[in-house]
mmCIF file of N, CA and C in Angstrom:
data_model
loop_
_atom_site.group_PDB
_atom_site.id
_atom_site.type_symbol
_atom_site.label_atom_id
_atom_site.label_comp_id
_atom_site.label_asym_id
_atom_site.label_seq_id
_atom_site.Cartn_x
_atom_site.Cartn_y
_atom_site.Cartn_z
ATOM 1 N N MET A 1 0.849 -1.156 0.000
ATOM 2 C CA MET A 1 0.000 0.000 0.000
ATOM 3 C C MET A 1 0.900 1.226 0.000
ATOM 4 N N GLN A 2 0.577 2.175 -0.859
ATOM 5 C CA GLN A 2 1.352 3.396 -0.926
ATOM 6 C C GLN A 2 0.843 4.376 0.112
ATOM 7 N N SER A 3 1.720 5.323 0.488
ATOM 8 C CA SER A 3 1.305 6.334 1.446
ATOM 9 C C SER A 3 0.311 7.279 0.786
ATOM 10 N N PRO A 4 -0.505 7.939 1.604
ATOM 11 C CA PRO A 4 -1.539 8.788 1.030
ATOM 12 C C PRO A 4 -0.954 10.013 0.335
ATOM 13 N N LYS A 5 -1.654 10.460 -0.699
ATOM 14 C CA LYS A 5 -1.292 11.704 -1.355
ATOM 15 C C LYS A 5 -1.840 12.823 -0.481
ATOM 16 N N MET A 6 -1.005 13.756 -0.115
ATOM 17 C CA MET A 6 -1.448 14.806 0.789
ATOM 18 C C MET A 6 -1.681 16.107 0.029
ATOM 19 N N ASP A 7 -2.905 16.554 -0.011
ATOM 20 C CA ASP A 7 -3.310 17.820 -0.580
ATOM 21 C C ASP A 7 -4.246 18.423 0.457
ATOM 22 N N PRO A 8 -3.985 19.639 0.918
ATOM 23 C CA PRO A 8 -4.794 20.188 2.008
ATOM 24 C C PRO A 8 -6.280 20.330 1.672
ATOM 25 N N ARG A 9 -6.632 20.334 0.399
ATOM 26 C CA ARG A 9 -8.031 20.500 0.015
ATOM 27 C C ARG A 9 -8.765 19.181 -0.133
ATOM 28 N N LYS A 10 -8.063 18.090 -0.211
ATOM 29 C CA LYS A 10 -8.693 16.788 -0.439
ATOM 30 C C LYS A 10 -8.352 15.828 0.693
ATOM 31 N N PRO A 11 -9.264 14.891 0.983
ATOM 32 C CA PRO A 11 -8.928 13.872 1.982
ATOM 33 C C PRO A 11 -7.849 12.950 1.428
ATOM 34 N N PRO A 12 -7.128 12.245 2.301
ATOM 35 C CA PRO A 12 -6.077 11.347 1.815
ATOM 36 C C PRO A 12 -6.656 10.254 0.923
ATOM 37 N N GLU A 13 -5.883 9.860 -0.055
ATOM 38 C CA GLU A 13 -6.278 8.787 -0.968
ATOM 39 C C GLU A 13 -5.226 7.692 -0.883
ATOM 40 N N TYR A 14 -5.642 6.487 -0.557
ATOM 41 C CA TYR A 14 -4.739 5.357 -0.444
ATOM 42 C C TYR A 14 -4.910 4.479 -1.675
ATOM 43 N N ILE A 15 -3.815 3.988 -2.189
ATOM 44 C CA ILE A 15 -3.861 3.152 -3.385
ATOM 45 C C ILE A 15 -3.438 1.738 -3.017
ATOM 46 N N LEU A 16 -4.301 0.792 -3.296
ATOM 47 C CA LEU A 16 -4.037 -0.617 -3.038
ATOM 48 C C LEU A 16 -4.022 -1.323 -4.384
ATOM 49 N N GLU A 17 -2.876 -1.859 -4.769
ATOM 50 C CA GLU A 17 -2.764 -2.549 -6.049
ATOM 51 C C GLU A 17 -3.057 -4.031 -5.852
ATOM 52 N N VAL A 18 -3.883 -4.576 -6.729
ATOM 53 C CA VAL A 18 -4.293 -5.970 -6.641
ATOM 54 C C VAL A 18 -4.008 -6.645 -7.977
ATOM 55 N N PHE A 19 -3.371 -7.784 -7.916
ATOM 56 C CA PHE A 19 -3.143 -8.604 -9.109
ATOM 57 C C PHE A 19 -3.908 -9.894 -8.890
ATOM 58 N N ALA A 20 -4.811 -10.216 -9.813
ATOM 59 C CA ALA A 20 -5.654 -11.392 -9.606
ATOM 60 C C ALA A 20 -6.018 -12.039 -10.931
ATOM 61 N N ASP A 21 -6.400 -13.283 -10.843
ATOM 62 C CA ASP A 21 -6.925 -14.011 -11.989
ATOM 63 C C ASP A 21 -8.201 -13.300 -12.454
ATOM 64 N N PRO A 22 -8.381 -13.107 -13.757
ATOM 65 C CA PRO A 22 -9.558 -12.384 -14.253
ATOM 66 C C PRO A 22 -10.897 -12.946 -13.774
ATOM 67 N N THR A 23 -10.975 -14.237 -13.543
ATOM 68 C CA THR A 23 -12.240 -14.822 -13.089
ATOM 69 C C THR A 23 -12.544 -14.496 -11.629
ATOM 70 N N SER A 24 -11.544 -14.043 -10.874
ATOM 71 C CA SER A 24 -11.728 -13.742 -9.456
ATOM 72 C C SER A 24 -11.776 -12.254 -9.150
ATOM 73 N N VAL A 25 -11.489 -11.413 -10.131
ATOM 74 C CA VAL A 25 -11.364 -9.973 -9.880
ATOM 75 C C VAL A 25 -12.617 -9.389 -9.241
ATOM 76 N N LYS A 26 -13.778 -9.716 -9.767
ATOM 77 C CA LYS A 26 -15.022 -9.137 -9.249
ATOM 78 C C LYS A 26 -15.201 -9.446 -7.765
ATOM 79 N N ASP A 27 -15.052 -10.704 -7.382
ATOM 80 C CA ASP A 27 -15.224 -11.085 -5.975
ATOM 81 C C ASP A 27 -14.153 -10.464 -5.086
ATOM 82 N N ILE A 28 -12.929 -10.376 -5.578
ATOM 83 C CA ILE A 28 -11.842 -9.806 -4.777
ATOM 84 C C ILE A 28 -12.077 -8.324 -4.526
ATOM 85 N N VAL A 29 -12.427 -7.581 -5.564
ATOM 86 C CA VAL A 29 -12.666 -6.143 -5.398
ATOM 87 C C VAL A 29 -13.870 -5.904 -4.493
ATOM 88 N N LYS A 30 -14.931 -6.691 -4.663
ATOM 89 C CA LYS A 30 -16.086 -6.567 -3.768
ATOM 90 C C LYS A 30 -15.683 -6.854 -2.320
ATOM 91 N N GLY A 31 -14.869 -7.873 -2.116
ATOM 92 C CA GLY A 31 -14.424 -8.198 -0.765
ATOM 93 C C GLY A 31 -13.614 -7.075 -0.145
ATOM 94 N N ILE A 32 -12.733 -6.469 -0.931
ATOM 95 C CA ILE A 32 -11.921 -5.352 -0.434
ATOM 96 C C ILE A 32 -12.816 -4.172 -0.069
ATOM 97 N N LEU A 33 -13.739 -3.808 -0.966
ATOM 98 C CA LEU A 33 -14.617 -2.667 -0.689
ATOM 99 C C LEU A 33 -15.523 -2.927 0.511
ATOM 100 N N HIS A 34 -16.060 -4.138 0.634
ATOM 101 C CA HIS A 34 -16.889 -4.462 1.800
ATOM 102 C C HIS A 34 -16.076 -4.345 3.087
ATOM 103 N N THR A 35 -14.842 -4.799 3.064
ATOM 104 C CA THR A 35 -13.999 -4.719 4.257
ATOM 105 C C THR A 35 -13.720 -3.268 4.633
ATOM 106 N N ILE A 36 -13.413 -2.437 3.650
ATOM 107 C CA ILE A 36 -13.163 -1.013 3.919
ATOM 108 C C ILE A 36 -14.399 -0.373 4.531
ATOM 109 N N PHE A 37 -15.551 -0.580 3.909
ATOM 110 C CA PHE A 37 -16.761 0.041 4.426
ATOM 111 C C PHE A 37 -17.171 -0.528 5.778
ATOM 112 N N PHE A 38 -16.912 -1.791 6.021
ATOM 113 C CA PHE A 38 -17.232 -2.382 7.318
ATOM 114 C C PHE A 38 -16.508 -1.643 8.440
ATOM 115 N N HIS A 39 -15.273 -1.270 8.190
ATOM 116 C CA HIS A 39 -14.474 -0.607 9.221
ATOM 117 C C HIS A 39 -14.662 0.902 9.257
ATOM 118 N N ARG A 40 -15.296 1.494 8.242
ATOM 119 C CA ARG A 40 -15.434 2.944 8.190
ATOM 120 C C ARG A 40 -16.877 3.441 8.198
ATOM 121 N N TYR A 41 -17.845 2.563 8.118
ATOM 122 C CA TYR A 41 -19.254 2.947 8.038
ATOM 123 C C TYR A 41 -19.761 3.164 9.453
ATOM 124 N N PHE A 42 -20.245 4.352 9.760
ATOM 125 C CA PHE A 42 -20.545 4.689 11.147
ATOM 126 C C PHE A 42 -21.995 4.518 11.597
ATOM 127 N N PRO A 43 -22.990 4.550 10.713
ATOM 128 C CA PRO A 43 -24.353 4.303 11.201
ATOM 129 C C PRO A 43 -24.492 2.880 11.749
ATOM 130 N N CYS A 44 -25.600 2.627 12.415
ATOM 131 C CA CYS A 44 -25.855 1.270 12.913
ATOM 132 C C CYS A 44 -25.866 0.313 11.724
ATOM 133 N N ILE A 45 -25.172 -0.786 11.885
ATOM 134 C CA ILE A 45 -25.058 -1.736 10.780
ATOM 135 C C ILE A 45 -25.475 -3.130 11.217
ATOM 136 N N ARG A 46 -25.815 -3.928 10.243
ATOM 137 C CA ARG A 46 -26.050 -5.349 10.468
ATOM 138 C C ARG A 46 -24.864 -6.071 9.840
ATOM 139 N N PRO A 47 -23.954 -6.583 10.669
ATOM 140 C CA PRO A 47 -22.764 -7.232 10.110
ATOM 141 C C PRO A 47 -23.099 -8.563 9.444
ATOM 142 N N THR A 48 -22.326 -8.871 8.445
ATOM 143 C CA THR A 48 -22.428 -10.144 7.748
ATOM 144 C C THR A 48 -21.020 -10.503 7.285
ATOM 145 N N SER A 49 -20.883 -11.524 6.500
ATOM 146 C CA SER A 49 -19.551 -11.889 6.010
ATOM 147 C C SER A 49 -19.605 -12.162 4.516
ATOM 148 N N PHE A 50 -18.434 -12.165 3.903
ATOM 149 C CA PHE A 50 -18.287 -12.320 2.462
ATOM 150 C C PHE A 50 -17.116 -13.266 2.261
ATOM 151 N N ASP A 51 -17.327 -14.397 1.603
ATOM 152 C CA ASP A 51 -16.259 -15.376 1.392
ATOM 153 C C ASP A 51 -15.602 -15.171 0.034
ATOM 154 N N VAL A 52 -14.276 -15.002 0.050
ATOM 155 C CA VAL A 52 -13.492 -14.809 -1.172
ATOM 156 C C VAL A 52 -12.226 -15.642 -1.064
ATOM 157 N N LEU A 53 -12.020 -16.551 -2.003
ATOM 158 C CA LEU A 53 -10.797 -17.360 -2.060
ATOM 159 C C LEU A 53 -10.444 -17.982 -0.713
ATOM 160 N N ASN A 54 -11.390 -18.637 -0.103
ATOM 161 C CA ASN A 54 -11.208 -19.312 1.190
ATOM 162 C C ASN A 54 -10.910 -18.365 2.342
ATOM 163 N N LEU A 55 -11.247 -17.092 2.189
ATOM 164 C CA LEU A 55 -11.136 -16.109 3.268
ATOM 165 C C LEU A 55 -12.531 -15.593 3.585
ATOM 166 N N THR A 56 -12.821 -15.434 4.868
ATOM 167 C CA THR A 56 -14.084 -14.838 5.266
ATOM 168 C C THR A 56 -13.809 -13.402 5.668
ATOM 169 N N LEU A 57 -14.423 -12.474 4.939
ATOM 170 C CA LEU A 57 -14.210 -11.049 5.173
ATOM 171 C C LEU A 57 -15.471 -10.428 5.750
ATOM 172 N N PRO A 58 -15.330 -9.368 6.556
ATOM 173 C CA PRO A 58 -16.509 -8.702 7.099
ATOM 174 C C PRO A 58 -17.218 -7.901 6.009
ATOM 175 N N ALA A 59 -18.512 -7.751 6.172
ATOM 176 C CA ALA A 59 -19.307 -6.974 5.226
ATOM 177 C C ALA A 59 -20.481 -6.351 5.969
ATOM 178 N N ILE A 60 -21.167 -5.443 5.285
ATOM 179 C CA ILE A 60 -22.332 -4.776 5.851
ATOM 180 C C ILE A 60 -23.554 -5.220 5.067
ATOM 181 N N SER A 61 -24.596 -5.603 5.786
ATOM 182 C CA SER A 61 -25.846 -5.989 5.144
ATOM 183 C C SER A 61 -26.689 -4.730 4.950
ATOM 184 N N ASP A 62 -26.467 -4.042 3.831
ATOM 185 C CA ASP A 62 -27.177 -2.807 3.514
ATOM 186 C C ASP A 62 -27.411 -2.783 2.003
ATOM 187 N N VAL A 63 -28.669 -2.765 1.586
ATOM 188 C CA VAL A 63 -29.007 -2.861 0.166
ATOM 189 C C VAL A 63 -28.420 -1.695 -0.622
ATOM 190 N N GLU A 64 -28.515 -0.490 -0.091
ATOM 191 C CA GLU A 64 -28.001 0.690 -0.796
ATOM 192 C C GLU A 64 -26.491 0.602 -1.000
ATOM 193 N N LEU A 65 -25.762 0.213 0.035
ATOM 194 C CA LEU A 65 -24.308 0.078 -0.075
ATOM 195 C C LEU A 65 -23.941 -1.059 -1.028
ATOM 196 N N GLU A 66 -24.641 -2.170 -0.952
ATOM 197 C CA GLU A 66 -24.383 -3.304 -1.847
ATOM 198 C C GLU A 66 -24.610 -2.907 -3.304
ATOM 199 N N THR A 67 -25.662 -2.133 -3.560
ATOM 200 C CA THR A 67 -25.947 -1.657 -4.917
ATOM 201 C C THR A 67 -24.829 -0.753 -5.416
ATOM 202 N N LEU A 68 -24.350 0.139 -4.558
ATOM 203 C CA LEU A 68 -23.254 1.042 -4.922
ATOM 204 C C LEU A 68 -21.975 0.260 -5.217
ATOM 205 N N ILE A 69 -21.638 -0.681 -4.356
ATOM 206 C CA ILE A 69 -20.430 -1.495 -4.563
ATOM 207 C C ILE A 69 -20.552 -2.298 -5.857
ATOM 208 N N ASP A 70 -21.698 -2.928 -6.084
ATOM 209 C CA ASP A 70 -21.895 -3.700 -7.322
ATOM 210 C C ASP A 70 -21.748 -2.818 -8.558
ATOM 211 N N ALA A 71 -22.316 -1.610 -8.515
ATOM 212 C CA ALA A 71 -22.237 -0.708 -9.669
ATOM 213 C C ALA A 71 -20.795 -0.328 -9.969
ATOM 214 N N ARG A 72 -20.024 -0.004 -8.932
ATOM 215 C CA ARG A 72 -18.630 0.404 -9.135
ATOM 216 C C ARG A 72 -17.765 -0.766 -9.603
ATOM 217 N N VAL A 73 -17.989 -1.929 -9.034
ATOM 218 C CA VAL A 73 -17.210 -3.107 -9.438
ATOM 219 C C VAL A 73 -17.550 -3.488 -10.877
ATOM 220 N N ASN A 74 -18.827 -3.457 -11.233
ATOM 221 C CA ASN A 74 -19.219 -3.781 -12.607
ATOM 222 C C ASN A 74 -18.642 -2.781 -13.606
ATOM 223 N N ALA A 75 -18.591 -1.496 -13.231
ATOM 224 C CA ALA A 75 -17.983 -0.486 -14.108
ATOM 225 C C ALA A 75 -16.497 -0.775 -14.298
ATOM 226 N N LEU A 76 -15.819 -1.169 -13.228
ATOM 227 C CA LEU A 76 -14.397 -1.511 -13.320
ATOM 228 C C LEU A 76 -14.198 -2.723 -14.231
ATOM 229 N N ILE A 77 -15.041 -3.729 -14.095
ATOM 230 C CA ILE A 77 -14.934 -4.935 -14.922
ATOM 231 C C ILE A 77 -15.180 -4.596 -16.392
ATOM 232 N N ARG A 78 -16.213 -3.780 -16.666
ATOM 233 C CA ARG A 78 -16.485 -3.372 -18.057
ATOM 234 C C ARG A 78 -15.297 -2.618 -18.644
ATOM 235 N N GLN A 79 -14.726 -1.703 -17.858
ATOM 236 C CA GLN A 79 -13.559 -0.944 -18.316
ATOM 237 C C GLN A 79 -12.392 -1.895 -18.568
ATOM 238 N N HIS A 80 -12.204 -2.840 -17.679
ATOM 239 C CA HIS A 80 -11.114 -3.807 -17.802
ATOM 240 C C HIS A 80 -11.273 -4.645 -19.066
ATOM 241 N N LEU A 81 -12.484 -5.115 -19.328
ATOM 242 C CA LEU A 81 -12.725 -5.952 -20.505
ATOM 243 C C LEU A 81 -12.521 -5.176 -21.803
ATOM 244 N N SER A 82 -12.970 -3.919 -21.839
ATOM 245 C CA SER A 82 -12.795 -3.138 -23.067
ATOM 246 C C SER A 82 -11.333 -2.761 -23.269
ATOM 247 N N SER A 83 -10.590 -2.524 -22.189
ATOM 248 C CA SER A 83 -9.167 -2.179 -22.296
ATOM 249 C C SER A 83 -8.328 -3.387 -22.669
ATOM 250 N N SER A 84 -8.691 -4.576 -22.159
ATOM 251 C CA SER A 84 -7.876 -5.764 -22.431
ATOM 252 C C SER A 84 -7.950 -6.174 -23.892
ATOM 253 N N SER A 85 -9.062 -5.852 -24.561
ATOM 254 C CA SER A 85 -9.152 -6.194 -25.979
ATOM 255 C C SER A 85 -8.258 -5.293 -26.824
ATOM 256 N N ASN A 86 -7.906 -4.104 -26.305
ATOM 257 C CA ASN A 86 -7.032 -3.175 -27.031
ATOM 258 C C ASN A 86 -5.566 -3.329 -26.659
ATOM 259 N N SER A 87 -5.275 -4.051 -25.599
ATOM 260 C CA SER A 87 -3.901 -4.193 -25.113
ATOM 261 C C SER A 87 -3.216 -5.365 -25.814
ATOM 262 N N PRO A 88 -2.003 -5.152 -26.358
ATOM 263 C CA PRO A 88 -1.333 -6.234 -27.084
ATOM 264 C C PRO A 88 -0.961 -7.434 -26.216
ATOM 265 N N ASN A 89 -0.620 -7.212 -24.942
ATOM 266 C CA ASN A 89 -0.220 -8.337 -24.090
ATOM 267 C C ASN A 89 -1.354 -8.824 -23.190
ATOM 268 N N GLY A 90 -2.534 -8.211 -23.292
ATOM 269 C CA GLY A 90 -3.685 -8.663 -22.519
ATOM 270 C C GLY A 90 -3.728 -8.145 -21.096
ATOM 271 N N GLY A 91 -2.689 -7.466 -20.630
ATOM 272 C CA GLY A 91 -2.668 -6.965 -19.266
ATOM 273 C C GLY A 91 -3.202 -5.544 -19.182
ATOM 274 N N VAL A 92 -4.038 -5.286 -18.194
ATOM 275 C CA VAL A 92 -4.563 -3.940 -17.970
ATOM 276 C C VAL A 92 -4.602 -3.669 -16.477
ATOM 277 N N ARG A 93 -4.736 -2.405 -16.151
ATOM 278 C CA ARG A 93 -4.868 -2.004 -14.755
ATOM 279 C C ARG A 93 -6.171 -1.249 -14.582
ATOM 280 N N GLY A 94 -6.733 -1.353 -13.412
ATOM 281 C CA GLY A 94 -7.932 -0.588 -13.085
ATOM 282 C C GLY A 94 -7.740 0.054 -11.728
ATOM 283 N N ARG A 95 -8.506 1.093 -11.473
ATOM 284 C CA ARG A 95 -8.361 1.787 -10.192
ATOM 285 C C ARG A 95 -9.728 2.245 -9.704
ATOM 286 N N ILE A 96 -9.976 2.001 -8.434
ATOM 287 C CA ILE A 96 -11.149 2.537 -7.754
ATOM 288 C C ILE A 96 -10.621 3.319 -6.563
ATOM 289 N N ALA A 97 -11.058 4.555 -6.434
ATOM 290 C CA ALA A 97 -10.647 5.388 -5.301
ATOM 291 C C ALA A 97 -11.804 5.464 -4.314
ATOM 292 N N VAL A 98 -11.501 5.276 -3.053
ATOM 293 C CA VAL A 98 -12.489 5.411 -1.987
ATOM 294 C C VAL A 98 -12.034 6.564 -1.116
ATOM 295 N N GLN A 99 -12.886 7.563 -0.976
ATOM 296 C CA GLN A 99 -12.553 8.717 -0.147
ATOM 297 C C GLN A 99 -13.636 8.891 0.904
ATOM 298 N N PHE A 100 -13.224 9.228 2.108
ATOM 299 C CA PHE A 100 -14.158 9.499 3.188
ATOM 300 C C PHE A 100 -14.025 10.965 3.556
ATOM 301 N N PHE A 101 -15.131 11.662 3.518
ATOM 302 C CA PHE A 101 -15.133 13.082 3.829
ATOM 303 C C PHE A 101 -15.644 13.281 5.240
ATOM 304 N N GLU A 102 -15.111 14.276 5.900
ATOM 305 C CA GLU A 102 -15.512 14.581 7.266
ATOM 306 C C GLU A 102 -16.324 15.860 7.252
ATOM 307 N N LYS A 103 -17.519 15.807 7.823
ATOM 308 C CA LYS A 103 -18.331 17.011 7.935
ATOM 309 C C LYS A 103 -17.879 17.765 9.173
ATOM 310 N N ARG A 104 -17.536 19.003 8.971
ATOM 311 C CA ARG A 104 -17.119 19.829 10.104
ATOM 312 C C ARG A 104 -18.320 20.617 10.608
ATOM 313 N N ARG A 105 -18.473 20.625 11.904
ATOM 314 C CA ARG A 105 -19.586 21.356 12.510
ATOM 315 C C ARG A 105 -19.230 22.829 12.620
ATOM 316 N N ARG A 106 -20.198 23.649 12.275
ATOM 317 C CA ARG A 106 -19.988 25.095 12.404
ATOM 318 C C ARG A 106 -20.226 25.494 13.843
ATOM 319 N N LYS A 107 -19.423 26.425 14.289
ATOM 320 C CA LYS A 107 -19.539 26.879 15.690
ATOM 321 C C LYS A 107 -20.469 28.053 15.804
#
């Protein structure tokens, strides 16, 4: 994991590079995003788990969050598939950025 990019106007952005078999990419990215949100989602949650490659990862049972994660992962997969057909060696990279913003209370 690389250190965060520091810009005083933006929250830190962490980059996690993942190399995976194309048939497992969707489940792996979903597992990573569920784990991140499980540890950063502050409203009351109903915990659940997500199994990926013989690992049980934490997840949140929330339809809205699941829909958002599915949409972003599917967009990444579509981008990956269209890019891999144009790449001579078949290798491509994709990136999803997750940022958490803090609401500051006015005094």
